[in-house]
XYZ file of C-alpha atoms in Angstrom:
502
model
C 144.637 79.932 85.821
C 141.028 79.927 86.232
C 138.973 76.568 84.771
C 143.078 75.308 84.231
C 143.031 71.321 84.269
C 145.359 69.600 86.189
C 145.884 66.151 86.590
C 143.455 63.310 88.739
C 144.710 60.953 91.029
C 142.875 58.287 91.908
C 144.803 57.985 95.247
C 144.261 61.800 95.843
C 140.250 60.856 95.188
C 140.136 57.621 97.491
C 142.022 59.936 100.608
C 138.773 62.411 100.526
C 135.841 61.093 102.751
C 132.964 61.387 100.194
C 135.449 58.817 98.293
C 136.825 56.838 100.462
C 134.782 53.917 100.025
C 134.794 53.341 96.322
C 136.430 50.798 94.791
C 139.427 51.145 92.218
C 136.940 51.049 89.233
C 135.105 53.318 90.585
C 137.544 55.778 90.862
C 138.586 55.118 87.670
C 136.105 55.623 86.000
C 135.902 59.001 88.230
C 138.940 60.257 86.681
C 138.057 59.300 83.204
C 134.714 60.933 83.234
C 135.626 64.067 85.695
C 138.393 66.695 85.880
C 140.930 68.463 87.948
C 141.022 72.325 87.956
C 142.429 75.284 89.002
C 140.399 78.338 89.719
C 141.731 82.010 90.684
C 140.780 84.102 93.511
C 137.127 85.326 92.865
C 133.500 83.220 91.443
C 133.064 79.420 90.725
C 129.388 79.915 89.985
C 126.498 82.333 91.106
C 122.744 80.973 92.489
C 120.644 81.014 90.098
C 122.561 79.951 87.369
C 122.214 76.521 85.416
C 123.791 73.513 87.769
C 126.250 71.935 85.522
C 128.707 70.374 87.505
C 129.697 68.920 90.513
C 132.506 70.936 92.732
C 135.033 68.948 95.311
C 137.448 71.144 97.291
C 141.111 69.433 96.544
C 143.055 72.743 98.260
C 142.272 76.019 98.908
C 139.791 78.006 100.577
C 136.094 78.034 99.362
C 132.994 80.942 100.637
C 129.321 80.142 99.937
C 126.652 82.155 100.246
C 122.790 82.707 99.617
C 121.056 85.712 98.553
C 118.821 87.193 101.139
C 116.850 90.214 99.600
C 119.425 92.139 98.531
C 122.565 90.987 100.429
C 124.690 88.240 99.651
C 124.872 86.402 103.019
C 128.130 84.137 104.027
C 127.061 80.627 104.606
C 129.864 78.935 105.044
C 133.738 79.724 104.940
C 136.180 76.408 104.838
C 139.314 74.977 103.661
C 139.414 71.103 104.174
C 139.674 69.218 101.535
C 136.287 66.936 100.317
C 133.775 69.827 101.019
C 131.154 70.038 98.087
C 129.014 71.790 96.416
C 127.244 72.732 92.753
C 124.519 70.510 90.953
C 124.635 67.767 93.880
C 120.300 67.521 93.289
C 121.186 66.376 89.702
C 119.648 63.161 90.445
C 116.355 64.376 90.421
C 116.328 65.292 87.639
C 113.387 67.616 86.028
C 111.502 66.964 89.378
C 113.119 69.913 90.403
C 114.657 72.932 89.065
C 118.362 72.673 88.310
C 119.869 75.519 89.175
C 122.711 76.872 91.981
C 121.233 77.554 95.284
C 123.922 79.292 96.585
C 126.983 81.262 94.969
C 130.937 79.955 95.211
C 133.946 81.926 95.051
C 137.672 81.064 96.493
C 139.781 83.175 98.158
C 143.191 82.171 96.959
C 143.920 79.731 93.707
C 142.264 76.778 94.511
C 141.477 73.374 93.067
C 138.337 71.147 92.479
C 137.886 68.184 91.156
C 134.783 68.796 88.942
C 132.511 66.194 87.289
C 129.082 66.723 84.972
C 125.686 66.836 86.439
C 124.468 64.622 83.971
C 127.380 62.508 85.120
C 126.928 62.768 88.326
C 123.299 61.827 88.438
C 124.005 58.605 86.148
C 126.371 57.718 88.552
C 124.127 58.269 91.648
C 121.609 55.715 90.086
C 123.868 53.149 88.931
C 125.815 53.044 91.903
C 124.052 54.295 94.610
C 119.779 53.479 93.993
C 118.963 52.560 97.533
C 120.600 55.709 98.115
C 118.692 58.111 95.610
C 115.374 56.082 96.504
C 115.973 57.190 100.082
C 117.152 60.531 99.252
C 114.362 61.026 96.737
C 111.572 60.123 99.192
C 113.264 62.622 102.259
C 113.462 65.071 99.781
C 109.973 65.501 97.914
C 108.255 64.070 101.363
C 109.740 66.656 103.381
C 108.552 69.405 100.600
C 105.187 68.097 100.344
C 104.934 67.425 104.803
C 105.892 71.470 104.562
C 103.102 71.898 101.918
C 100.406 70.350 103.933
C 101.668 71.638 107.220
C 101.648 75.385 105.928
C 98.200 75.194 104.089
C 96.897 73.495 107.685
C 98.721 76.813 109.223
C 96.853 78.768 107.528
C 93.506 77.283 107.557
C 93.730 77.350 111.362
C 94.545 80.474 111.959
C 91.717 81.335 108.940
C 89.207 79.242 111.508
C 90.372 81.153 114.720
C 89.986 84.760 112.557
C 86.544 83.232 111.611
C 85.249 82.346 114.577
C 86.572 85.725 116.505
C 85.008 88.052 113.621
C 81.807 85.863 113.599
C 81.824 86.678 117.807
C 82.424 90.088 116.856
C 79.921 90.788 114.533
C 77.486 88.947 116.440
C 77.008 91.292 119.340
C 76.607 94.382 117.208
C 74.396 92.459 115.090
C 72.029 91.037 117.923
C 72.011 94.475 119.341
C 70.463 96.204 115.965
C 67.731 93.535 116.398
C 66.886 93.814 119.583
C 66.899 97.661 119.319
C 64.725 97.434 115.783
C 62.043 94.956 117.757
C 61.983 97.503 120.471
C 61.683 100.318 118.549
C 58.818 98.906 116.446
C 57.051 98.776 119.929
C 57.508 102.544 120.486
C 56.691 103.579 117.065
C 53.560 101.616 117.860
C 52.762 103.299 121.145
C 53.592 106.783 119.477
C 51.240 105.907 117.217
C 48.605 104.804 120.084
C 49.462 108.097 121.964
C 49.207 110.331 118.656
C 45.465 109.377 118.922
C 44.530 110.039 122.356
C 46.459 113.719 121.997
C 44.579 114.299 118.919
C 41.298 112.859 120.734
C 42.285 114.891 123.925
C 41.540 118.473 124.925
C 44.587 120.196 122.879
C 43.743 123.403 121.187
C 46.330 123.977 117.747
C 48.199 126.194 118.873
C 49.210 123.315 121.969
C 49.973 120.925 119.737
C 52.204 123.152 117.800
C 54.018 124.029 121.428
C 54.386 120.270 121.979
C 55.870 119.834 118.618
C 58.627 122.252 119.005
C 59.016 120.812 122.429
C 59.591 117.297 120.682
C 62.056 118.966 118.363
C 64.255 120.651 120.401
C 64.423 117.478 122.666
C 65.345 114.998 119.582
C 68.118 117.503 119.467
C 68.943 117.340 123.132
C 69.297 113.407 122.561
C 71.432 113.962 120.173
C 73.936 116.321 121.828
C 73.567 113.767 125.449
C 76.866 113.673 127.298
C 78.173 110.533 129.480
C 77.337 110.666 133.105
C 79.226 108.674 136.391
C 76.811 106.039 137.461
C 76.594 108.103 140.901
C 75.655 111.408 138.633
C 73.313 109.487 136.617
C 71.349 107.971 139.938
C 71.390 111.560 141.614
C 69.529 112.457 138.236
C 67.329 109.760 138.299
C 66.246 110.838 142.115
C 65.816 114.144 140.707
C 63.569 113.375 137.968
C 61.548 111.053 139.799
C 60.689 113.615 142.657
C 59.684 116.188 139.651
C 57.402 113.731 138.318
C 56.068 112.934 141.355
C 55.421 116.144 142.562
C 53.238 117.180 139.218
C 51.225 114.282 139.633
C 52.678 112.242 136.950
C 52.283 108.400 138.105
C 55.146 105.744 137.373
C 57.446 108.649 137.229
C 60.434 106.296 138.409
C 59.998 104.134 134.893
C 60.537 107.446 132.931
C 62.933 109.049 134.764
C 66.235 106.204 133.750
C 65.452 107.542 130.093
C 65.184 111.195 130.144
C 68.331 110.905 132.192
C 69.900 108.056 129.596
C 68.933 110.906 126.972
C 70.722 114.013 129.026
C 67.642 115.717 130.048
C 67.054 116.908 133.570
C 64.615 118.896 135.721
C 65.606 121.991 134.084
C 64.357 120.754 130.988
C 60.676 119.427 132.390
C 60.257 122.643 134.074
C 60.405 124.171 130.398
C 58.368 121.303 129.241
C 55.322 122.037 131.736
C 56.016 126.309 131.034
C 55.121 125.790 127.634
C 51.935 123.292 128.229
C 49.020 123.334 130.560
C 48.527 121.956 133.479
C 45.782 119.740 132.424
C 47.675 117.995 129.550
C 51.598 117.805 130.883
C 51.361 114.193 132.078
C 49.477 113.609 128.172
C 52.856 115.515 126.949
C 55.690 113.826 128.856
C 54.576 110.909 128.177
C 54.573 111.501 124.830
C 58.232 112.947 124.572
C 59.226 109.816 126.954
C 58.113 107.617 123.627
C 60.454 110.557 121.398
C 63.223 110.119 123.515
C 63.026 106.104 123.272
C 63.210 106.644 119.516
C 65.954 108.564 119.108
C 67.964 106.102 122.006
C 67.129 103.439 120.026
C 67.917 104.820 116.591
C 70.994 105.646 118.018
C 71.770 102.367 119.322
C 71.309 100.998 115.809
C 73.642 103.514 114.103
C 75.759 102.592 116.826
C 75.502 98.666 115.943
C 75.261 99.130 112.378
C 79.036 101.518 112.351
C 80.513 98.751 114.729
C 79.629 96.373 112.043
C 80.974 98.609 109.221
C 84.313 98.827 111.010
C 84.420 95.264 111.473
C 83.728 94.476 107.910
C 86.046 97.176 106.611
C 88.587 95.603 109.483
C 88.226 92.271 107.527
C 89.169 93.879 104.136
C 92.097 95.978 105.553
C 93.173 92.486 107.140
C 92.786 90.113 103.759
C 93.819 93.105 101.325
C 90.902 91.167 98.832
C 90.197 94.183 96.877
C 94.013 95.724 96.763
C 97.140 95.039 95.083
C 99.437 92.620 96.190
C 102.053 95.285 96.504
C 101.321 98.859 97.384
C 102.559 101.666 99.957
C 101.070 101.009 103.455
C 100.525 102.178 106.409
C 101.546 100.128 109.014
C 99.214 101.403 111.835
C 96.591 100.378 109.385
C 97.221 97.032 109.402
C 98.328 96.658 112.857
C 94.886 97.707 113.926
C 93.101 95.704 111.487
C 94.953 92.367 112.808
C 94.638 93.533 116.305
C 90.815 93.826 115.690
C 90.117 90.959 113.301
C 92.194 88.898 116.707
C 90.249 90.971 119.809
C 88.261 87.321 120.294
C 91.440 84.968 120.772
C 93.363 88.172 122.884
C 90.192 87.905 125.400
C 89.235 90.219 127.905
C 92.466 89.084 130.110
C 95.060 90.660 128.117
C 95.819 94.202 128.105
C 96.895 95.781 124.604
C 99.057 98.744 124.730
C 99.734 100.456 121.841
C 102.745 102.590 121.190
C 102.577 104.192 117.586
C 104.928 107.114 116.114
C 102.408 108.474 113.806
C 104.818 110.138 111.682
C 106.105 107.581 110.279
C 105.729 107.680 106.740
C 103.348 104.949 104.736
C 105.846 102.158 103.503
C 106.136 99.730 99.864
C 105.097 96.578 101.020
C 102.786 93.442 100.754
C 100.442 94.349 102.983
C 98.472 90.794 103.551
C 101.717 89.281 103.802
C 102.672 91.726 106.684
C 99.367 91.136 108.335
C 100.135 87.050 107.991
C 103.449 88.428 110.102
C 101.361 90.187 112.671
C 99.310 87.592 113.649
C 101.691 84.875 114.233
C 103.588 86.920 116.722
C 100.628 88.046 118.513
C 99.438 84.818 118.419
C 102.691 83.497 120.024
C 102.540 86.692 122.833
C 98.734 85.346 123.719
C 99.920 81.891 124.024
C 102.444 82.370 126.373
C 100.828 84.788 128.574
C 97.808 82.742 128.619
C 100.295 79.486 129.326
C 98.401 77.499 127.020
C 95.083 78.766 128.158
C 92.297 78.968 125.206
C 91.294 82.984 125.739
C 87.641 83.048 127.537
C 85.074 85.273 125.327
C 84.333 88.325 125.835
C 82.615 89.381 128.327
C 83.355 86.036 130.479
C 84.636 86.529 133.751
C 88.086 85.762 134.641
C 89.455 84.477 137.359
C 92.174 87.056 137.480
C 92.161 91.105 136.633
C 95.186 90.328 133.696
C 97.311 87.459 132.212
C 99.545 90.263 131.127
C 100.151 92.693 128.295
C 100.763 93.203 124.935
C 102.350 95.943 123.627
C 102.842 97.043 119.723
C 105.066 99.500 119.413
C 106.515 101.349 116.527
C 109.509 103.565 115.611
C 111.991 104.916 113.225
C 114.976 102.597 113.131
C 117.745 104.403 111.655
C 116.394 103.899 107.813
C 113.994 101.780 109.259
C 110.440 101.456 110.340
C 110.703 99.112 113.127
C 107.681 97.228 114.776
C 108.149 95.537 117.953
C 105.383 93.478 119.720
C 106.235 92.610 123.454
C 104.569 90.619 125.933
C 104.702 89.742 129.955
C 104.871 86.100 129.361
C 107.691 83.677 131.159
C 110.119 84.719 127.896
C 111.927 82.512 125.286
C 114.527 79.934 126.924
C 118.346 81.286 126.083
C 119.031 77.663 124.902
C 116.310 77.352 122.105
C 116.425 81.251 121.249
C 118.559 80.120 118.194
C 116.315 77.656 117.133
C 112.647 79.113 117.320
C 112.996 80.422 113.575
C 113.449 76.681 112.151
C 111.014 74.969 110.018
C 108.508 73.015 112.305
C 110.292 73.942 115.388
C 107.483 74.738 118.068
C 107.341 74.641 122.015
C 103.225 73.741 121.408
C 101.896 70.480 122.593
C 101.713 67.707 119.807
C 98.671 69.237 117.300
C 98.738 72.558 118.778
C 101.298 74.492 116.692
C 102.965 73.330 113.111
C 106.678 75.242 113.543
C 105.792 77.120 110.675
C 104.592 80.365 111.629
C 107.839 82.194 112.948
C 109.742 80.298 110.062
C 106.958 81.993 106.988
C 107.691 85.446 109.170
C 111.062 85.068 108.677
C 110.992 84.621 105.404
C 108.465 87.575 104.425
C 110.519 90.067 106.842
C 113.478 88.976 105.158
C 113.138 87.793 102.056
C 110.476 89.496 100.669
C 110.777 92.745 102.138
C 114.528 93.048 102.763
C 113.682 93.686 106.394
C 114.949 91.807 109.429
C 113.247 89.831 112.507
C 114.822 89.277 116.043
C 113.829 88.065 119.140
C 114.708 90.054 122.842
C 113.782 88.095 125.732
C 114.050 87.464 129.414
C 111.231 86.298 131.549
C 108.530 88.782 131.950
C 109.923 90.871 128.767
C 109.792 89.280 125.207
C 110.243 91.660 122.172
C 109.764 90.249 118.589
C 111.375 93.070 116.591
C 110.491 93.492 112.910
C 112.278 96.114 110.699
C 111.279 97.152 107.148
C 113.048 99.617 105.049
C 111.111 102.860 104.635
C 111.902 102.795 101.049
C 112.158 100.258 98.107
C 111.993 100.125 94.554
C 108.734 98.800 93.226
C 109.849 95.408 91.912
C 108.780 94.851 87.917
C 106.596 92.506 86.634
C 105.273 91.471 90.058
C 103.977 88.223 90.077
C 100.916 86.973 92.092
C 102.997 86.394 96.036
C 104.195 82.500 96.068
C 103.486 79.807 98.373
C 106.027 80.753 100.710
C 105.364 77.288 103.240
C 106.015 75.556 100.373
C 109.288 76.367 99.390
C-alpha cells in the first residue's frame, strides 16, 4: 500500500487549517499538481536524505525524529490531520541545503497528501511573496544574528582568558626581574668581597676551608625546609644573639637569610670551628652573599617553572599543536581551564577538586571539551559572585568566600561523568527547562549572548554522544556532563565546524 495514490478532494484540502484560506483555484490547482497517498506502517523519509516533497497528514498517526549522536530521538508523536512536514525550506532554494532534517515514519497505514518541492516553492512565491520575503529575512537573519553572536562569544571569553593569563604570567615574570636585578647586585658584592679576602690575612689552606664551607652551604640552601612564621622568628632571635656575641656587627640584617636559607646556630658554630677567629666576620659575610645567590637563583627557577606551566597550561587549554580528535585525559584539561581561568575565579572562590584518577583517558575533542568547561565555570563564578566582576589576585575582599566550586569526576555506569557544582542562589525551577535555548541568558542586556550553555549542549551531545543536565536548588547547583568512555574514531575527520553557527 505504501506510495498507493488515492484520490484529492478539494473539500478534504480546504477543511485542513494550512488550507483553509485558499481559494477554489487554488485548490485546484493543488490537486492537479499534488497527490494523495497511502503509506504502510514504517519510513516516509530519513534526515539527511534529498527533500523532494512536501508531506500533509490526511489520517493516521505520524513520529518524527532527529538524530542526536547516535540515537534517533522522538520529536514529535501526532495524529490530527494538517500536521506537516518534508522539503517545507524549498523556497530557498540553493541558499540552503535541501535535505530532511528530521526522519518520518507512521505507525498504522496512513495518508498524505504530497506535493513537489519544486512545486511547492513555485507556489510559495507566486502566491505567498510577502510571505517568503518575511520568512526569508527571519530565517538567514536569525542564522547570521547566531553567527555574530557566537564569534562575539568567543572573542569574549578569548579577552577574559587573555587578560587572566597576561595577570598570571605577569607576577612570575616581574618576580624573575626583580630577583635577576638583585642578584646582579650580589654577584657584584661577591665580587667586591672576593678582593678584600684575597687582600686579607688568609693563608691557602683558609681559603680552601672557606670554600668547602661555601659548598656544603649552597647545598644546605638547596635541601631548606619551610618554617612557621613563629619558628622562623625564634631562629632569627637565635642567629642574631650568635652574631652578636662573636662580634659580628649588623648581625640582625643577616640573620632573616641564613634562616630564609635553613641554616641555624648549629651551622655557624661549624662555620667559626673551621676558620679563625680573626677572619669569621670576613667569612660570614661572605657565605651571607652565597646564600643570597642561591635564594635568588632559586626564586628565578621558581618564576621561570611557574611560567613554563602557565605556557604549557595555555597549549593544553587551545590544543594548537594537537589533533582535533585524540584520547584525553580529562583531569588534564580540567586543570588547564581551571588555571588558564584562576584570574576571573579570584581569590574569593574556593575550588575543590574531586578527581577519580582511575579513570581511564577518553576519545574526544579535547578544545571543544575545554570550550565546555569554561562556560560552566564561568556560569558557577557568576552566580556566586551575583554579578560581581572577580577582584585580582591578591586584592582584599570584603568577605573570607563568595562560595565554592567544586569539579568532580566519576565513573557513570559506561560513563565518565564530570560534574561542576557551585554555592550560588541555584537555577529557578521555572526557567530550568529553558536555560539550554539559543540566546536564552539570565545576564543583564550585553553581559551574556545565550549561547554558551546552548554550544555545550551541542558538543556534549552531539559531538560526543554524551549528555548534559542541570541539578539545582539554592545553595547546590550541579551541571552534570557525561561522555562515553569509549567511541569509535570517526573516519575522515574533518576540521570541527562552526558549531554557533548552525
Amino acid at each position: 500500500m505504501s506510495g498507493q495514490p488515492a484520490v484529492c478532494s478539494q473539500r478534504e484540502l480546504s477543511s485542513l487549517f494550512l488550507f483553509e484560506k485558499l481559494a477554489p483555484e487554488q485548490l485546484d490547482r493543488l490537486c492537479h499538481e499534488g497527490r494523495v497517498e497511502w503509506y504502510d506502517t514504517g519510513p516516509v523519509y530519513s534526515e539527511g536524505e534529498q527533500a523532494t516533497c512536501f508531506y500533509v497528514l490526511l489520517e493516521g498517526t505520524v513520529v518524527m525524529s532527529r538524530r542526536v549522536g547516535a540515537d534517533d530521538i522522538e520529536v514529535t508523536r501526532t495524529s490530527s490531520p494538517g500536521v506537516y512536514a518534508g522539503a517545507f525550506q524549498s523556497y530557498l532554494g540553493d541558499r540552503v541545503p535541501q535535505v530532511y532534517n528530521s526522519s518520518l515514519r507512521v505507525t498504522e497505514p496512513s495518508r498524505f497528501f504530497v506535493l513537489g518541492a519544486d512545486c511547492f516553492a513555485e507556489i510559495m512565491r507566486e502566491w505567498f511573496p510577502m510571505a517568503v520575503h518575511l520568512l526569508e529575512g527571519l530565517f538567514f537573519g536569525n542564522r547570521s544574528t547566531q553567527r555574530a553572536v557566537g564569534q562575539r562569544e568567543r572573542l569574549l571569553a578569548l579577552g577574559s582568558l587573555s587578560a587572566g593569563l597576561t595577570h598570571e604570567l605577569n607576577n612570575p615574570a616581574a618576580a624573575a626581574v626583580r630577583a635577576t636585578s638583585a642578584l646582579r647586585e650580589r654577584v657584584a658584592g661577591m665580587r667586591h668581597k672576593l678582593g678584600a679576602i684575597a687582600a686579607g690575612p688568609y693563608q691557602r689552606g683558609s681559603l680552601e676551608t672557606l670554600i668547602e664551607v661555601q659548598e656544603r652551604t649552597a647545598d644546605l640552601v638547596a635541601k631548606a625546609a619551610t618554617l612557621s612564621p613563629l619558628e622562623a622568628t625564634d631562629r632569627e632571635d637565635a642567629l642574631a644573639d650568635w652574631l652578636e656575641d662573636h662580634g659580628i656587627e649588623g648581625g640582625w640584617q643577616l640573620a632573616p637569610t641564613f634562616v630564609q636559607a635553613g641554616l641555624d646556630t648549629d651551622w655557624l658554630d661549624r662555620v667559626a670551628a673551621d676558620v679563625d677567629e680573626g677572619t669569621l666576620e670576613g667569612a660570614v659575610r661572605w657565605l651571607n652573599y652565597t646564600v643570597e645567590t642561591e635564594l635568588l637563583m632559586n626564586e628565578i627557577e621558581d618564576s621561570a617553572t611557574r611560567i613554563s606551566h602557565l605556557v604549557n597550561a595555555a597549549k593544553q587549554y587551545s590544543q594548537l599543536d594537537r589533533a582535533p580528535y585524540q584520547v584525553a585525559d580529562v583531569h588534564e584539561l580540567l586543570d588547564s581551564t581551571l588555571l588558564m581561568l584562576s584570574g576571573k575565579i579570584g581569590p574569593r572562590i574556593e575550588v575543590v577538586k574531586e578527581y577519580d584518577r582511575t579513570l581511564p583517558r577518553i576519545p574526544a575533542y579535547p578544545s571543544e571539551l575545554n570550550q565546555v568547561w569554561t562556560n560552566l565555570i564561568d556560569n558557577a563564578v557568576a552566580a556566586m559572585n551575583d554579578g560581581r566582576p572577580a577582584p585580582e589576585s591578591g586584592a582584599e575582599s570584603d568577605s573570607e568566600s563568595d562560595g565554592t566550586l567544586t569539579v568532580r569526576t566519576a565513573r557513570d555506569g559506561d560513563r565518565l561523568l564530570v560534574e561542576f557544582g557551585d554555592t550560588g542562589p541555584g537555577v529557578p525551577e521555572e526557567i530550568r527547562d529553558r536555560i539550554f535555548d539559543p540566546f536564552f541568558t539570565t545576564k543583564p542586556v550585553g553581559e551574556g549572548t545565550g549561547l554558551g550553555l546552548d554550544i555545550s549542549w551541542r558538543i556534549v551531545v552531539n559531538k560526543h554522544h554524551g549528555d548534559l543536565e542541570v541539578r539545582s536548588v539554592p545553595g547546590d547547583t550541579r551541571f552534570r556532563v557525561r561522555l562515553p568512555l569509549t567511541a569509535p574514531e570517526p573516519e575522515n575527520q574533518p576540521e570541527p565546524p562552526d558549531l554557533s553557527a548552525e
